[in-house]
Amino acid sequence: MTFGFASPPHVSPPASADSARLGRMLEPAEWASAGIPLLRNPREVVAGLHDRHRPGPSTAIVAVLDPQERVTASASFTELAAAPDGWEFRNVLLAHLRRVIPHDLRLRAPVRTAVLLYCREGEPRWTETDGAWMWGLRDACTLHGLRCGAYITLTPDRWQVLGEGRGGRRPSPDEPLGEPGPSGARRREMRRTTATRPEASRTAVSIPVQNRSVPRRTGGGAPEAHRHTAAR
């Protein structure tokens, strides 16, 4: 017997025509007209996330920014999809947001913003995969009580804020490890998943694999993540 209840977010959509999948993506014009807040300093945001997560091809980094554009939480993971679907990307993004930061659904209006940096091969121009990530980011933000922020691609040639045209050539995906970072300290490769607070040192935490994505690193003030940290 069917009662007409909506399926929970983690349930895959029913089989449908390819046109339905294509409907779960946004084109640059739609994105630009959606009122996405502009980053005051996108280069600084990109450089900070690149330095923290060291993304490779097919790596997505979702980050939550406070009103001053400081990163309060972030997570990176690898997502491979033969046919990009905004529904699946929404579920993956929502799962990682729930791991690294509590939702803001009780607030009357969102005060924090989520941005997405996706590292991929190819040219900087919009692709169907980008459109699916845009759709997924917008929906995940709504379900987590966040403002939907910028979608940024990182390709071998440059990084690009889609929908507004700002971009640059540094950092790049193939930038060698060990170069001086923005703070002057030398970068080092981090091989374990981490959870961090801006004012605290980094600690190791294990995150299970879910939704076919491979978690890489997280950063942020998630109470759930810090409970898994071993006491020194």
Short mmCIF file of C-alpha atoms in Angstrom, two decimals:
data_model
loop_
_atom_site.label_atom_id
_atom_site.label_comp_id
_atom_site.label_asym_id
_atom_site.label_seq_id
_atom_site.Cartn_x
_atom_site.Cartn_y
_atom_site.Cartn_z
CA MET A 1 0.00 0.00 0.00
CA THR A 2 1.35 3.43 -0.91
CA PHE A 3 0.69 6.46 1.30
CA GLY A 4 2.45 9.04 -0.85
CA PHE A 5 5.27 9.94 1.52
CA ALA A 6 8.42 11.42 0.01
CA SER A 7 11.46 9.16 -0.10
CA PRO A 8 14.23 10.01 2.37
CA PRO A 9 17.27 11.87 0.93
CA HIS A 10 19.53 8.80 0.95
CA VAL A 11 17.21 6.72 -1.26
CA SER A 12 18.12 6.64 -4.95
CA PRO A 13 15.55 8.04 -7.38
CA PRO A 14 13.42 5.57 -9.34
CA ALA A 15 14.56 4.53 -12.78
CA SER A 16 13.57 7.17 -15.31
CA ALA A 17 14.47 8.46 -18.72
CA ASP A 18 17.73 10.26 -19.28
CA SER A 19 15.74 13.47 -19.66
CA ALA A 20 14.84 13.31 -15.96
CA ARG A 21 18.52 13.12 -15.03
CA LEU A 22 19.30 16.03 -17.31
CA GLY A 23 16.59 17.99 -15.53
CA ARG A 24 18.57 17.71 -12.30
CA MET A 25 21.28 20.12 -13.39
CA LEU A 26 21.66 23.88 -13.68
CA GLU A 27 23.14 25.84 -16.56
CA PRO A 28 25.32 28.94 -15.98
CA ALA A 29 22.48 31.34 -16.83
CA GLU A 30 20.16 29.67 -14.32
CA TRP A 31 22.91 29.71 -11.70
CA ALA A 32 23.69 33.40 -12.30
CA SER A 33 20.02 34.35 -11.93
CA ALA A 34 19.58 32.38 -8.69
CA GLY A 35 21.01 35.13 -6.48
CA ILE A 36 24.13 33.21 -5.45
CA PRO A 37 26.17 35.50 -3.14
CA LEU A 38 29.50 36.62 -4.57
CA LEU A 39 32.71 35.81 -2.74
CA ARG A 40 34.58 38.91 -1.65
CA ASN A 41 37.95 37.22 -2.20
CA PRO A 42 37.54 34.01 -4.22
CA ARG A 43 41.31 33.64 -4.73
CA GLU A 44 41.86 33.46 -0.97
CA VAL A 45 39.07 30.89 -0.53
CA VAL A 46 40.41 28.72 -3.35
CA ALA A 47 44.00 28.93 -2.12
CA GLY A 48 42.97 28.04 1.43
CA LEU A 49 40.93 24.99 0.39
CA HIS A 50 43.64 23.85 -2.01
CA ASP A 51 46.28 24.13 0.69
CA ARG A 52 44.14 22.22 3.20
CA HIS A 53 42.91 19.38 0.99
CA ARG A 54 45.38 19.08 -1.93
CA PRO A 55 42.69 17.93 -4.40
CA GLY A 56 43.33 15.63 -7.32
CA PRO A 57 41.13 14.86 -10.36
CA SER A 58 37.47 14.09 -9.55
CA THR A 59 37.89 15.50 -6.03
CA ALA A 60 35.13 17.66 -4.60
CA ILE A 61 35.65 19.99 -1.63
CA VAL A 62 32.58 21.32 0.18
CA ALA A 63 33.27 24.11 2.66
CA VAL A 64 31.09 26.12 5.03
CA LEU A 65 31.97 29.80 5.44
CA ASP A 66 30.95 32.17 8.23
CA PRO A 67 29.75 35.73 7.43
CA GLN A 68 33.41 36.88 7.31
CA GLU A 69 34.21 34.14 4.72
CA ARG A 70 36.29 32.15 7.19
CA VAL A 71 36.15 28.38 6.69
CA THR A 72 34.36 26.85 9.67
CA ALA A 73 34.19 23.31 8.26
CA SER A 74 35.18 21.49 5.09
CA ALA A 75 35.34 18.01 3.64
CA SER A 76 36.90 16.53 0.51
CA PHE A 77 36.03 13.32 -1.26
CA THR A 78 36.39 11.64 -4.64
CA GLU A 79 33.23 11.05 -6.63
CA LEU A 80 33.20 9.11 -9.92
CA ALA A 81 29.99 9.11 -11.92
CA ALA A 82 29.56 7.81 -15.47
CA ALA A 83 26.27 9.70 -15.79
CA PRO A 84 26.31 12.74 -13.47
CA ASP A 85 23.06 13.13 -11.55
CA GLY A 86 22.25 16.07 -9.29
CA TRP A 87 20.19 13.78 -7.04
CA GLU A 88 23.18 11.58 -6.24
CA PHE A 89 25.51 14.56 -5.83
CA ARG A 90 22.99 16.16 -3.44
CA ASN A 91 22.96 13.04 -1.29
CA VAL A 92 26.76 12.84 -1.16
CA LEU A 93 27.16 16.53 -0.29
CA LEU A 94 24.48 16.32 2.39
CA ALA A 95 26.12 13.27 3.97
CA HIS A 96 29.47 15.05 4.24
CA LEU A 97 27.94 18.29 5.54
CA ARG A 98 26.18 16.32 8.28
CA ARG A 99 29.49 14.79 9.33
CA VAL A 100 31.42 18.03 9.68
CA ILE A 101 28.92 20.61 10.95
CA PRO A 102 25.47 20.73 12.61
CA HIS A 103 22.56 21.95 10.50
CA ASP A 104 21.11 25.46 10.78
CA LEU A 105 17.51 24.52 10.07
CA ARG A 106 16.27 26.14 13.30
CA LEU A 107 17.42 29.59 12.19
CA ARG A 108 14.90 31.89 10.55
CA ALA A 109 17.44 32.77 7.86
CA PRO A 110 20.78 31.15 6.91
CA VAL A 111 23.89 32.81 8.32
CA ARG A 112 26.52 30.45 6.93
CA THR A 113 27.29 29.72 3.29
CA ALA A 114 28.40 26.51 1.60
CA VAL A 115 30.72 26.62 -1.41
CA LEU A 116 31.90 23.78 -3.60
CA LEU A 117 35.28 23.40 -5.31
CA TYR A 118 35.45 20.61 -7.89
CA CYS A 119 38.77 19.50 -9.39
CA ARG A 120 38.45 17.91 -12.83
CA GLU A 121 40.18 17.41 -16.15
CA GLY A 122 39.21 19.28 -19.29
CA GLU A 123 38.55 22.94 -20.04
CA PRO A 124 37.13 25.47 -17.59
CA ARG A 125 33.86 25.92 -19.48
CA TRP A 126 30.61 24.50 -18.07
CA THR A 127 29.90 20.78 -18.43
CA GLU A 128 26.94 18.55 -17.55
CA THR A 129 28.90 17.35 -14.50
CA ASP A 130 29.21 20.95 -13.31
CA GLY A 131 25.48 21.45 -13.79
CA ALA A 132 24.71 18.37 -11.70
CA TRP A 133 27.02 19.58 -8.91
CA MET A 134 25.31 22.98 -8.97
CA TRP A 135 21.89 21.36 -8.62
CA GLY A 136 23.14 19.12 -5.84
CA LEU A 137 24.81 21.96 -3.93
CA ARG A 138 21.71 24.14 -4.04
CA ASP A 139 19.48 21.31 -2.80
CA ALA A 140 21.91 20.15 -0.09
CA CYS A 141 22.17 23.71 1.25
CA THR A 142 18.39 23.97 1.53
CA LEU A 143 18.21 20.68 3.45
CA HIS A 144 21.04 21.71 5.82
CA GLY A 145 19.90 25.27 6.50
CA LEU A 146 22.76 26.96 4.62
CA ARG A 147 22.97 29.62 1.95
CA CYS A 148 24.04 28.24 -1.41
CA GLY A 149 27.37 29.80 -2.33
CA ALA A 150 29.82 29.71 -5.21
CA TYR A 151 30.59 26.71 -7.38
CA ILE A 152 34.25 26.71 -8.43
CA THR A 153 36.02 24.42 -10.89
CA LEU A 154 39.73 23.67 -10.71
CA THR A 155 41.16 22.43 -14.02
CA PRO A 156 44.76 22.01 -15.24
CA ASP A 157 44.64 25.49 -16.78
CA ARG A 158 42.93 27.57 -14.09
CA TRP A 159 40.31 27.86 -11.39
CA GLN A 160 37.01 29.45 -12.34
CA VAL A 161 33.95 30.68 -10.41
CA LEU A 162 31.16 29.50 -12.70
CA GLY A 163 28.33 31.89 -13.38
CA GLU A 164 30.34 35.05 -12.75
CA GLY A 165 33.59 34.64 -14.69
CA ARG A 166 36.21 35.30 -12.02
CA GLY A 167 39.22 32.98 -11.98
CA GLY A 168 42.99 32.64 -11.95
CA ARG A 169 45.92 30.35 -12.74
CA ARG A 170 47.15 29.72 -9.19
CA PRO A 171 46.70 27.42 -7.40
CA SER A 172 46.58 24.57 -9.90
CA PRO A 173 45.92 20.83 -9.38
CA ASP A 174 49.49 19.86 -10.32
CA GLU A 175 51.14 22.38 -8.00
CA PRO A 176 53.94 20.38 -6.31
CA LEU A 177 53.81 19.56 -2.64
CA GLY A 178 56.34 21.21 -0.41
CA GLU A 179 56.00 24.72 -1.80
CA PRO A 180 55.59 27.57 0.68
CA GLY A 181 51.94 28.09 1.55
CA PRO A 182 50.12 31.40 2.01
CA SER A 183 51.33 31.65 5.60
CA GLY A 184 54.95 31.02 4.63
CA ALA A 185 55.02 27.55 6.14
CA ARG A 186 55.99 24.64 3.93
CA ARG A 187 53.13 22.45 2.82
CA ARG A 188 53.15 18.76 3.56
CA GLU A 189 50.99 15.94 2.25
CA MET A 190 48.29 14.74 4.65
CA ARG A 191 47.38 11.13 4.00
CA ARG A 192 44.75 10.68 6.69
CA THR A 193 41.31 12.15 7.02
CA THR A 194 41.40 15.07 9.45
CA ALA A 195 38.94 17.21 11.36
CA THR A 196 40.03 20.65 12.48
CA ARG A 197 38.87 23.76 14.23
CA PRO A 198 40.42 27.02 13.08
CA GLU A 199 41.84 27.60 16.54
CA ALA A 200 42.85 24.00 17.29
CA SER A 201 45.48 21.57 16.06
CA ARG A 202 44.56 18.89 13.54
CA THR A 203 43.52 15.45 14.73
CA ALA A 204 42.90 12.19 12.90
CA VAL A 205 39.39 10.84 12.49
CA SER A 206 38.03 7.94 10.45
CA ILE A 207 35.04 8.46 8.17
CA PRO A 208 33.20 5.52 6.56
CA VAL A 209 32.73 5.26 2.82
CA GLN A 210 29.18 6.01 1.70
CA ASN A 211 27.31 6.82 -1.53
CA ARG A 212 30.21 5.59 -3.69
CA SER A 213 32.36 8.54 -2.68
CA VAL A 214 35.79 8.16 -1.14
CA PRO A 215 36.33 10.63 1.74
CA ARG A 216 39.68 12.38 1.60
CA ARG A 217 39.90 15.03 4.30
CA THR A 218 37.59 17.07 6.46
CA GLY A 219 38.13 20.26 8.35
CA GLY A 220 35.75 21.95 10.72
CA GLY A 221 34.12 22.03 14.09
CA ALA A 222 31.94 18.95 13.97
CA PRO A 223 31.16 17.63 17.48
CA GLU A 224 30.55 14.15 16.04
CA ALA A 225 33.97 14.02 14.44
CA HIS A 226 35.84 15.18 17.55
CA ARG A 227 34.23 12.51 19.68
CA HIS A 228 36.24 9.94 17.69
CA THR A 229 39.54 11.63 18.50
CA ALA A 230 41.72 9.68 20.93
CA ALA A 231 42.55 11.55 24.15
CA ARG A 232 46.17 12.31 24.62
#
